[in-house]
Amino acid sequence: MNKIPTYRPTLSDIRSAHKRIEMYVTRTPLHRYRTLENFIDAELYIKHENHQPLGAFKMRGGINHLIKMSLDQKKKGVVTASSGNHGQSIAYAAKLHDIKAVIIVPENANPGKVASMEALGADVRFYGKDFDESRSEVERLSKEEGYTYIHSANTPDLIEGVGTYTLEILEDLPNVDTIIVPVGAGSGICGTAIVAKSINPKIEIIGVQSDAAPAAYLSWKSGDLQSVPNNTIAEGLGTGLGFAYTVGIMRDLIDDFILVTDNELESAISLLLEHTHNLAEHAGAASLAGALKIKDRLLNKRVVLIMSGGNLSMKHLIKIINNT
Amino acid sequence: MNKIPTYRPTLSDIRSAHKRIEMYVTRTPLHRYRTLENFIDAELYIKHENHQPLGAFKMRGGINHLIKMSLDQKKKGVVTASSGNHGQSIAYAAKLHDIKAVIIVPENANPGKVASMEALGADVRFYGKDFDESRSEVERLSKEEGYTYIHSANTPDLIEGVGTYTLEILEDLPNVDTIIVPVGAGSGICGTAIVAKSINPKIEIIGVQSDAAPAAYLSWKSGDLQSVPNNTIAEGLGTGLGFAYTVGIMRDLIDDFILVTDNELESAISLLLEHTHNLAEHAGAASLAGALKIKDRLLNKRVVLIMSGGNLSMKHLIKIINNT
């Protein structure tokens, strides 16, 4: 089993991570969009993590983690289970540093995503009916063959890495009032909260998840890890269970957590296309969907929305465009 | 009349411009897209000028020009005719530096673009049936009221400013072989060519225009300024005439110039959405459309495609998505 870490990254750790990874990642822009402010009466800024190579924030964590591994770990390689942004990020980081990456995916995994990870040089293997079954193979490979298991939530180095985008936000907009963050396994918002609260505890941190997969939300609210069905269309927000490590950090540091519907995510994707000319995936649009839901609370504030990723499929884009 | 300048910016001028504007513009990423390489057998990189504030490269030029104006010129303000990326860029730069900007647009101008320029604080005035008529009012205001006329082609400071993206390309990829650039009035490709040819004359510079508005192409080819109907859907590529200043630079410095159809531009927008998850406007996709047309010549080369802008309207997006 993957163990729950006993320490949390500090602001200082995240600053070191920024130096470690900055030559490999894009310093993404924070742009203000005035026409979006017709919908929410606040100063609205978007942190464009969709502009990273591979179109998502995750690689900040993957690269940080792989650089920090010991030479022995690097020689043996890494393993994880994900066909989404986490898996791509690990494949990318492994290619950069010439480390073998095995990615376990369910037998019905999306062929486009498998091809993309293979193009990055990963050894993609099919195992099991779903990711819960895939994970058992990850644990076996990790135990029996010595690969380092990179868990998407229980890995402090990932939080250190992804926390770096918030250093950039606070450089660009030191007087931000509120940061709204999409939540899946929770590494993104944990990094955001550690950085922002260390620098200025008054900065409000709000998480957003889909009500069709509210495991992290329910775990945060109750303090007990919840397992509920994952029925959201938003791949980047979908987990069936809360993770002790990230839920613990969230309970200590974030101010609020809200749910939106999958339809609200689709409307937000459409608004973002029209007003920012950026393609967001469902998770990447969750911060705007959340902001629209609580717009009365944002009145006249300086608000940053994290556009965590832009990897929307053409199939979903066509559906969304034709419904608006 | 707006005069044709007698000098051309040098590499050194463009390096100074980069220092002048870098705090106001985004250092845009140059990303490689491996799945696009299934269509063109080359190393393919995209320079993401669509990631600038306002979604286009033009602001590099507008900001550079307005900073360099004399205090007297700044007090009197600027005037131009454009509802597209040039007009928005001037409105944005003027707002940054607290300079009055008058933008003259035809009576039938797109209300969304007018609203966007007004949101940036510009004084937008309607005059004439088309931009040729609007320009007469620009010239009158310039002559009678002392506004500085910012011509989108005949202004060396704009070329200096937009040339800065090529400095960034050569920092990121010093051994580039070929840079493919969308051409409208020509300021973008002139800046690209001056920088690239000064640093390494072997770097090949290729322009792309739509065959439905080939004025710059025909002027470049013949050496005489041509005036032909502008029927392209690609606003950023469309001029009805060639401009002496930019055509002169292009004839001296660029290696080739190719035409694509508007349909090929639409197909390229669709490919870019699917494989890069970026929204390109027609002009922004012209570099990929051009590369597809000459892919045999790009074999095994390191090729940079300039994605000059991303401001595609929802109306056009819906049409393109449903045709693919």
XYZ file of C-alpha atoms in Angstrom:
648
model
C 0.000 0.000 0.000
C 1.020 3.552 -0.685
C 1.652 5.189 2.694
C 0.239 8.500 3.892
C 3.118 10.957 4.250
C 3.763 12.386 7.705
C 5.103 15.785 6.618
C 3.765 18.661 4.570
C 5.674 20.879 2.137
C 6.362 24.401 3.407
C 6.517 27.697 1.524
C 10.275 27.336 1.561
C 10.069 23.838 0.023
C 7.810 25.174 -2.728
C 10.196 28.060 -3.443
C 13.007 25.535 -3.833
C 10.810 23.466 -6.150
C 10.241 26.552 -8.316
C 13.995 26.972 -8.823
C 14.292 23.248 -9.518
C 11.628 23.115 -12.242
C 11.566 26.590 -13.775
C 13.727 25.686 -16.740
C 11.320 22.908 -17.708
C 7.933 24.565 -17.223
C 6.191 27.589 -18.682
C 5.768 30.631 -16.476
C 2.100 30.916 -17.297
C 0.386 34.287 -17.634
C -2.233 35.723 -15.290
C -4.595 37.654 -17.559
C -7.509 39.892 -16.633
C -10.652 39.501 -18.757
C -12.845 42.570 -18.598
C -15.739 41.211 -20.639
C -16.103 38.306 -18.177
C -16.575 40.948 -15.503
C -20.000 41.647 -17.019
C -21.018 38.321 -15.472
C -19.275 38.662 -12.104
C -18.798 42.088 -10.551
C -15.177 41.587 -9.480
C -11.670 41.970 -10.896
C -11.326 38.599 -12.614
C -7.961 37.069 -13.465
C -7.222 33.675 -14.959
C -4.044 31.729 -14.200
C -3.417 29.937 -17.474
C -2.032 26.544 -16.507
C -3.640 25.346 -19.737
C -0.643 27.025 -21.437
C 1.833 24.494 -20.008
C 3.334 21.903 -22.347
C 0.723 19.096 -22.340
C -1.910 21.673 -21.431
C -2.171 21.166 -17.666
C -0.629 22.183 -14.325
C 0.281 18.632 -13.306
C 3.706 18.542 -14.957
C 5.015 21.011 -12.376
C 4.584 18.237 -9.825
C 5.763 15.359 -11.989
C 9.004 17.089 -12.947
C 9.713 18.164 -9.357
C 9.181 14.654 -8.060
C 11.304 12.895 -10.659
C 14.228 15.321 -10.296
C 14.234 14.724 -6.528
C 14.327 10.924 -6.704
C 17.535 9.146 -5.723
C 19.800 7.810 -8.445
C 18.792 4.299 -7.452
C 15.091 5.156 -7.805
C 15.780 6.823 -11.154
C 17.524 3.697 -12.420
C 14.612 1.459 -11.412
C 11.919 3.698 -12.888
C 8.455 4.832 -11.865
C 4.938 3.472 -12.131
C 1.508 5.031 -11.864
C -2.082 4.471 -12.953
C -3.698 7.293 -14.933
C -4.510 8.027 -18.529
C -5.258 11.656 -17.715
C -3.133 14.693 -16.976
C -1.306 12.931 -14.123
C -0.202 10.033 -16.326
C 0.863 12.360 -19.151
C 2.782 14.513 -16.712
C 4.717 11.528 -15.372
C 5.431 10.281 -18.908
C 6.695 13.744 -19.875
C 8.862 14.193 -16.800
C 10.308 10.700 -17.212
C 11.224 11.408 -20.837
C 12.939 14.673 -19.830
C 15.115 12.850 -17.318
C 15.591 9.568 -19.162
C 13.725 7.538 -16.532
C 11.593 4.514 -17.395
C 7.888 5.155 -16.780
C 5.293 2.404 -16.664
C 1.707 3.641 -16.851
C -1.032 1.143 -16.044
C -4.403 1.845 -17.637
C -7.689 -0.078 -17.635
C -8.403 -2.307 -20.622
C -10.971 0.199 -21.946
C -8.637 3.219 -21.754
C -9.024 6.014 -24.325
C -6.745 5.058 -27.280
C -5.886 8.710 -28.008
C -4.513 9.209 -24.518
C -2.631 5.924 -24.620
C -1.052 6.980 -27.943
C -0.088 10.326 -26.471
C 1.669 8.705 -23.483
C 3.404 6.236 -25.802
C 4.570 9.131 -28.005
C 6.225 10.481 -24.852
C 8.076 7.193 -24.516
C 6.082 5.647 -21.662
C 5.563 1.890 -21.363
C 1.750 1.828 -21.252
C 0.236 -1.441 -20.055
C -3.411 -2.448 -19.931
C -4.617 -4.036 -16.701
C -8.052 -4.451 -15.159
C -11.559 -3.176 -15.771
C -11.078 0.207 -14.051
C -8.452 2.271 -12.258
C -9.120 0.525 -8.942
C -8.037 -2.725 -10.595
C -5.171 -0.981 -12.420
C -3.869 0.262 -9.093
C -3.417 -3.292 -7.810
C -0.986 -3.908 -10.678
C 0.798 -0.651 -9.853
C 1.245 -1.831 -6.274
C 2.492 -5.216 -7.420
C 5.050 -3.661 -9.805
C 6.151 -1.278 -7.124
C 6.606 -4.031 -4.531
C 7.981 -6.824 -6.719
C 9.983 -4.933 -9.333
C 11.158 -1.891 -7.428
C 9.445 0.846 -9.427
C 8.657 3.992 -7.435
C 4.882 4.307 -7.134
C 3.756 7.884 -7.845
C 0.397 8.346 -6.167
C -1.464 11.401 -7.445
C -2.612 12.535 -3.970
C -0.245 11.074 -1.361
C 2.980 12.508 -2.792
C 4.346 15.665 -1.127
C 6.745 16.330 -4.032
C 3.777 16.680 -6.371
C 2.195 19.255 -4.049
C 5.532 21.074 -3.845
C 5.714 21.212 -7.623
C 2.166 22.282 -8.357
C 2.330 24.822 -5.533
C 4.721 26.831 -7.702
C 1.951 28.330 -9.837
C 0.708 30.157 -6.762
C 4.143 31.719 -6.204
C 3.748 33.166 -9.705
C 0.220 34.419 -8.971
C 1.437 36.263 -5.872
C 4.340 37.787 -7.792
C 1.940 39.086 -10.442
C -0.952 40.091 -8.158
C 0.242 40.434 -4.559
C -3.061 41.892 -3.369
C -5.295 39.045 -4.578
C -8.329 38.471 -2.317
C -9.636 35.084 -3.434
C -8.261 32.117 -5.387
C -10.718 29.549 -6.731
C -9.272 26.119 -7.500
C -10.616 22.972 -9.170
C -10.270 19.920 -6.901
C -9.767 16.305 -7.960
C -7.387 14.323 -5.750
C -6.478 17.660 -4.187
C -2.783 18.215 -4.884
C -3.435 21.499 -6.713
C -5.465 23.187 -4.004
C -3.118 21.947 -1.261
C -0.189 23.629 -3.001
C -2.239 26.791 -3.555
C -3.323 26.942 0.070
C 0.140 26.312 1.544
C 1.683 29.108 -0.535
C -1.122 31.651 -0.197
C -1.803 31.150 3.519
C 1.920 31.249 4.357
C 2.337 34.562 2.558
C -0.968 36.130 3.588
C -3.473 34.173 5.693
C -6.248 36.554 4.617
C -6.217 35.253 1.048
C -9.353 33.166 0.689
C -8.959 29.730 -0.920
C -12.065 28.074 -2.328
C -12.258 24.599 -3.863
C -14.689 23.444 -6.541
C -15.792 19.945 -7.393
C -18.629 18.430 -9.433
C -21.727 17.340 -7.525
C -21.586 14.169 -9.650
C -18.351 13.113 -7.889
C -18.237 14.888 -4.521
C -15.902 12.537 -2.603
C -13.284 15.150 -1.740
C -15.963 17.709 -0.873
C -17.804 15.285 1.437
C -14.541 14.154 3.038
C -13.491 17.787 3.624
C -16.883 18.633 5.097
C -17.200 15.645 7.412
C -13.595 15.027 8.317
C -14.066 11.350 7.493
C -12.849 9.929 4.207
C -15.870 9.346 2.001
C -16.264 6.980 -0.881
C -19.077 7.887 -3.310
C -19.730 7.070 -6.977
C -17.705 9.070 -9.517
C -20.204 10.035 -12.201
C -18.861 13.356 -13.411
C -17.907 14.008 -17.012
C -15.002 16.075 -15.652
C -12.113 13.643 -15.724
C -9.826 16.031 -13.849
C -12.274 16.440 -10.952
C -13.342 12.828 -10.662
C -12.301 10.615 -7.786
C -14.457 8.057 -6.080
C -12.845 8.585 -2.696
C -11.209 11.227 -0.551
C -7.485 10.909 0.261
C -6.352 11.309 3.862
C -3.266 13.363 3.077
C -4.831 16.031 0.874
C -8.104 16.121 2.811
C -6.096 16.781 5.975
C -4.311 19.747 4.400
C -7.561 21.061 2.928
C -9.349 20.883 6.278
C -6.574 22.896 7.885
C -6.112 25.527 5.183
C -8.969 26.111 2.766
C -11.852 28.477 3.482
C -14.673 26.955 1.530
C -15.536 24.225 -0.916
C -18.438 24.361 -3.335
C -20.119 21.995 -5.749
C -21.246 22.728 -9.289
C -23.185 20.594 -11.757
C -21.685 19.083 -14.897
C -24.025 21.344 -16.910
C -22.547 24.370 -15.150
C -19.080 23.150 -16.127
C -20.142 22.964 -19.768
C -21.606 26.482 -19.672
C -18.373 27.752 -18.164
C -16.332 26.113 -20.963
C -18.496 27.939 -23.474
C -18.140 31.312 -21.691
C -14.372 30.856 -21.529
C -14.162 30.105 -25.244
C -16.161 33.207 -26.082
C -14.564 35.668 -23.674
C -10.994 34.409 -23.259
C -10.529 32.417 -26.503
C -9.067 29.604 -24.432
C -10.173 25.988 -24.551
C -10.656 24.651 -21.010
C -11.327 21.055 -20.087
C -14.206 20.522 -17.649
C -11.911 20.685 -14.625
C -10.209 23.794 -16.024
C -13.565 25.564 -16.228
C -14.647 24.552 -12.702
C -13.144 27.680 -11.133
C -15.307 29.947 -13.306
C -18.381 27.752 -12.737
C -17.748 28.040 -8.997
C -17.248 31.798 -9.179
C -20.552 32.231 -11.016
C -22.264 30.247 -8.274
C -20.966 32.490 -5.481
C -20.740 35.762 -7.383
C -22.500 37.729 -4.642
C -19.629 36.892 -2.315
C -17.013 38.054 -4.814
C -18.361 41.604 -5.233
C -15.490 44.061 -5.875
C -12.854 41.504 -4.921
C -9.677 40.618 -6.808
C -10.317 37.029 -7.813
C -7.989 34.527 -9.477
C -9.498 31.530 -11.248
C -7.170 28.593 -11.856
C -7.611 27.248 -15.395
C -5.939 23.983 -14.471
C -6.022 22.361 -17.885
C -7.218 22.618 -21.461
C -7.345 19.024 -22.647
C -10.933 18.883 -23.845
C -11.701 16.261 -26.491
C -13.240 17.276 -29.825
C -16.233 15.065 -29.007
C -16.981 17.072 -25.883
C -16.248 20.371 -27.597
C -18.752 19.624 -30.363
C -21.418 18.721 -27.805
C -20.840 21.884 -25.773
C -20.692 24.221 -28.772
C -23.942 22.896 -30.169
C -25.771 23.214 -26.860
C -24.992 26.912 -26.443
C -0.959 61.125 -46.079
C 0.958 58.721 -43.935
C 4.558 58.751 -45.164
C 6.676 55.740 -46.011
C 9.520 55.533 -43.489
C 13.048 55.781 -44.821
C 14.752 53.571 -42.231
C 14.356 49.985 -41.065
C 14.674 48.648 -37.514
C 17.843 46.663 -36.840
C 18.410 43.651 -34.597
C 19.796 46.044 -32.029
C 16.651 48.205 -32.174
C 14.495 45.132 -31.659
C 16.614 44.018 -28.693
C 16.081 47.441 -27.137
C 12.355 47.153 -27.820
C 12.298 43.830 -25.974
C 13.736 45.464 -22.859
C 11.255 48.320 -23.244
C 8.141 46.150 -23.445
C 8.968 42.995 -21.520
C 7.236 44.051 -18.340
C 3.983 44.582 -20.230
C 3.848 41.543 -22.486
C 3.784 37.799 -21.951
C 6.897 35.829 -22.809
C 4.945 33.314 -24.800
C 5.878 29.637 -24.870
C 7.267 27.718 -27.836
C 5.746 24.251 -27.526
C 6.446 21.149 -29.576
C 3.403 19.089 -30.554
C 4.322 15.518 -31.356
C 0.893 14.366 -32.509
C 0.858 17.113 -35.178
C 4.066 15.548 -36.473
C 1.941 12.667 -37.748
C 0.749 15.109 -40.414
C 4.081 16.765 -41.225
C 7.311 14.818 -40.907
C 9.305 17.552 -39.158
C 9.975 18.815 -35.638
C 7.001 21.137 -35.242
C 6.936 23.966 -32.716
C 4.278 26.610 -32.191
C 5.052 30.117 -30.951
C 1.970 30.933 -28.918
C 1.325 34.625 -29.506
C -2.325 33.740 -28.920
C -1.335 33.628 -25.225
C -0.727 37.394 -25.083
C -3.221 39.575 -23.254
C -5.897 40.282 -25.913
C -4.895 37.080 -27.660
C -2.573 38.396 -30.389
C 1.013 39.419 -31.136
C 0.131 42.983 -32.141
C 0.333 44.492 -28.660
C 4.111 44.036 -28.657
C 4.197 46.676 -31.391
C 1.524 48.978 -29.982
C 3.166 49.168 -26.567
C 6.620 49.747 -28.039
C 5.356 52.554 -30.248
C 3.397 54.368 -27.552
C 6.236 54.226 -25.011
C 8.588 55.759 -27.576
C 6.376 58.713 -28.469
C 7.405 62.174 -27.295
C 5.650 63.704 -24.308
C 3.945 66.151 -26.651
C 2.648 63.312 -28.833
C 1.495 61.445 -25.731
C -0.465 64.492 -24.551
C -2.205 64.886 -27.908
C -3.122 61.211 -28.267
C -3.188 58.663 -31.085
C -5.611 57.684 -33.818
C -5.964 54.628 -36.003
C -8.541 52.729 -38.044
C -9.053 49.073 -37.139
C -11.552 47.022 -35.224
C -9.247 44.024 -35.233
C -6.125 43.078 -33.340
C -4.301 46.274 -34.352
C -7.051 48.523 -32.965
C -7.316 46.498 -29.752
C -3.561 46.592 -29.338
C -3.476 50.386 -29.644
C -6.410 50.748 -27.228
C -4.624 48.482 -24.730
C -1.264 50.222 -25.022
C -2.932 53.635 -24.697
C -4.724 52.566 -21.530
C -1.471 51.270 -20.029
C 0.207 54.633 -20.594
C -2.763 56.927 -19.989
C -2.816 58.192 -23.580
C -6.022 59.126 -25.408
C -6.759 56.704 -28.265
C -9.306 57.432 -30.976
C -10.236 54.410 -33.072
C -12.188 55.041 -36.255
C -14.328 52.143 -37.453
C -16.765 51.791 -40.354
C -20.464 52.267 -39.587
C -21.067 48.503 -39.882
C -18.257 47.526 -37.476
C -18.683 44.409 -35.306
C -20.378 45.592 -32.060
C -18.493 43.031 -29.953
C -15.141 44.398 -31.063
C -16.293 47.984 -30.577
C -17.422 47.110 -27.036
C -14.101 45.466 -26.328
C -12.135 48.546 -27.437
C -14.457 50.787 -25.423
C -13.928 48.569 -22.354
C -10.220 49.346 -22.798
C -11.049 53.048 -22.610
C -10.713 53.932 -26.303
C -12.849 56.637 -27.924
C -14.384 54.574 -30.740
C -15.997 56.619 -33.531
C -17.975 55.380 -36.507
C -17.058 56.849 -39.886
C -17.613 55.670 -43.453
C -18.806 52.537 -45.176
C -15.482 50.676 -45.001
C -11.944 51.065 -43.667
C -10.822 52.986 -46.750
C -13.383 55.645 -45.849
C -12.518 55.400 -42.148
C -8.888 56.120 -42.969
C -9.773 59.495 -44.475
C -11.168 60.514 -41.092
C -8.012 59.210 -39.401
C -5.925 61.396 -41.691
C -8.134 64.411 -41.036
C -7.902 63.945 -37.253
C -4.186 63.483 -37.488
C -3.694 66.612 -39.592
C -6.258 68.928 -38.012
C -6.232 67.840 -34.372
C -2.679 66.665 -33.893
C -3.274 63.010 -33.062
C -0.410 60.690 -34.014
C -1.602 58.413 -36.816
C -0.562 54.814 -36.169
C -0.505 53.050 -39.519
C -0.470 49.271 -39.158
C 2.182 48.751 -41.896
C 4.194 51.964 -42.280
C 5.334 52.244 -38.657
C 8.867 51.033 -37.850
C 8.150 51.025 -34.091
C 5.440 48.417 -34.619
C 7.879 46.189 -36.514
C 10.448 46.714 -33.753
C 7.901 45.622 -31.154
C 6.500 42.595 -32.923
C 10.024 41.521 -33.895
C 10.583 40.683 -30.228
C 8.744 37.357 -30.428
C 11.455 36.121 -32.781
C 14.165 36.978 -30.233
C 12.312 34.642 -27.871
C 12.069 31.906 -30.514
C 15.817 32.020 -31.098
C 16.514 31.922 -27.362
C 14.345 28.816 -27.018
C 15.345 27.060 -30.259
C 18.618 28.483 -31.614
C 18.893 25.829 -34.315
C 15.508 26.450 -35.958
C 15.528 25.835 -39.725
C 12.285 27.431 -40.911
C 9.798 29.946 -39.499
C 6.372 30.183 -41.125
C 4.506 33.447 -40.558
C 0.969 34.663 -41.350
C 1.036 37.880 -43.407
C -1.552 40.669 -43.405
C -0.095 44.170 -43.662
C 3.281 42.531 -43.081
C 4.635 43.970 -39.830
C 4.887 40.542 -38.203
C 6.942 38.859 -40.916
C 9.181 41.922 -41.343
C 10.100 41.759 -37.655
C 10.622 37.996 -37.876
C 12.853 38.299 -40.930
C 14.995 41.143 -39.571
C 15.729 39.251 -36.355
C 16.222 35.798 -37.866
C 18.312 36.860 -40.861
C 20.526 39.096 -38.706
C 21.262 36.248 -36.296
C 21.505 33.472 -38.897
C 20.859 34.172 -42.590
C 20.276 30.458 -43.212
C 17.011 30.482 -41.277
C 14.273 30.240 -43.883
C 11.351 32.679 -43.531
C 8.121 31.828 -45.325
C 4.998 33.988 -45.444
C 1.412 32.765 -45.808
C -1.621 34.625 -47.032
C -5.100 33.630 -48.196
C -5.645 33.278 -51.934
C -8.881 35.210 -51.376
C -6.874 38.350 -50.490
C -3.425 38.012 -52.051
C -2.401 41.673 -52.282
C 0.770 41.364 -50.218
C 1.713 38.123 -51.971
C 1.239 39.617 -55.443
C 3.106 42.780 -54.460
C 5.985 40.725 -53.051
C 6.105 38.577 -56.189
C 5.941 41.377 -58.743
C 7.754 44.139 -56.913
C 4.893 46.504 -57.765
C 2.256 47.358 -55.179
C -0.894 45.494 -56.091
C -4.458 46.293 -55.203
C -6.851 43.332 -55.396
C -10.193 42.547 -53.750
C -10.046 41.406 -50.133
C -12.468 38.487 -49.912
C -10.894 36.305 -47.238
C -12.709 35.316 -44.077
C -9.354 35.723 -42.270
C -9.573 39.222 -40.862
C -5.941 39.175 -39.742
C -4.668 38.299 -43.241
C -6.932 40.585 -45.211
C -5.696 43.727 -46.915
C -6.814 44.980 -50.285
C -3.418 46.438 -51.138
C 0.285 45.913 -50.580
C 2.231 48.479 -48.540
C 5.499 49.818 -49.919
C 7.383 49.746 -46.627
C 6.657 46.163 -45.584
C 6.720 44.810 -49.157
C 10.196 46.316 -49.563
C 11.472 44.567 -46.434
C 9.806 41.300 -47.444
C 11.357 41.397 -50.928
C 14.777 41.837 -49.384
C 14.526 39.290 -46.592
C 11.955 36.536 -46.922
C 12.594 33.290 -48.774
C 9.159 32.346 -49.963
C 5.522 33.285 -49.790
C 2.659 30.861 -50.281
C -1.098 31.059 -50.606
C -3.685 28.845 -48.940
C -7.448 28.722 -49.331
C -9.913 29.847 -46.674
C -11.042 26.209 -46.434
C -7.485 25.179 -45.650
C -7.428 27.806 -42.893
C -10.568 26.305 -41.380
C -9.140 22.781 -41.485
C -5.989 24.040 -39.770
C -8.069 25.664 -36.991
C -9.733 22.323 -36.425
C -6.424 20.413 -36.342
C -4.982 22.923 -33.885
C -7.976 22.562 -31.576
C -7.670 18.790 -31.574
C -3.894 18.471 -31.299
C -2.817 21.569 -29.366
C -6.053 22.446 -27.527
C -5.561 26.046 -28.601
C -8.131 28.204 -30.339
C -6.557 29.972 -33.321
C -8.196 32.646 -35.420
C -7.958 32.149 -39.200
C -4.743 34.178 -39.427
C -3.294 32.312 -36.438
C -3.843 28.984 -38.215
C -2.348 30.170 -41.520
C 1.155 29.033 -40.569
C -0.027 25.442 -40.084
C -2.131 25.577 -43.259
C 0.963 26.770 -45.125
C 3.157 24.077 -43.594
C 0.706 21.363 -44.659
C 0.833 22.724 -48.208
C 4.635 22.506 -48.415
C 5.209 19.547 -46.127
C 7.545 17.803 -48.577
C 9.935 20.738 -48.254
C 9.876 20.582 -44.439
C 11.018 16.968 -44.140
C 13.141 16.468 -41.006
C 13.481 20.207 -40.438
C 12.957 22.151 -37.212
C 9.961 24.282 -38.036
C 8.338 27.069 -36.007
C 4.761 28.044 -36.800
C 3.655 31.465 -35.571
C 0.197 31.257 -34.003
C -0.296 35.000 -34.334
C -3.685 35.240 -32.661
C -6.587 33.372 -31.135
C -9.513 35.739 -31.494
C -11.942 33.500 -33.342
C -15.635 34.347 -32.940
C -18.073 31.751 -31.632
C -19.993 32.015 -34.914
C -16.943 30.922 -36.866
C -15.999 28.285 -34.307
C -19.444 26.684 -34.547
C -19.232 26.610 -38.341
C -15.763 25.048 -38.329
C -16.528 22.475 -35.665
C -19.628 21.278 -37.453
C -17.868 20.936 -40.795
C -15.143 18.614 -39.480
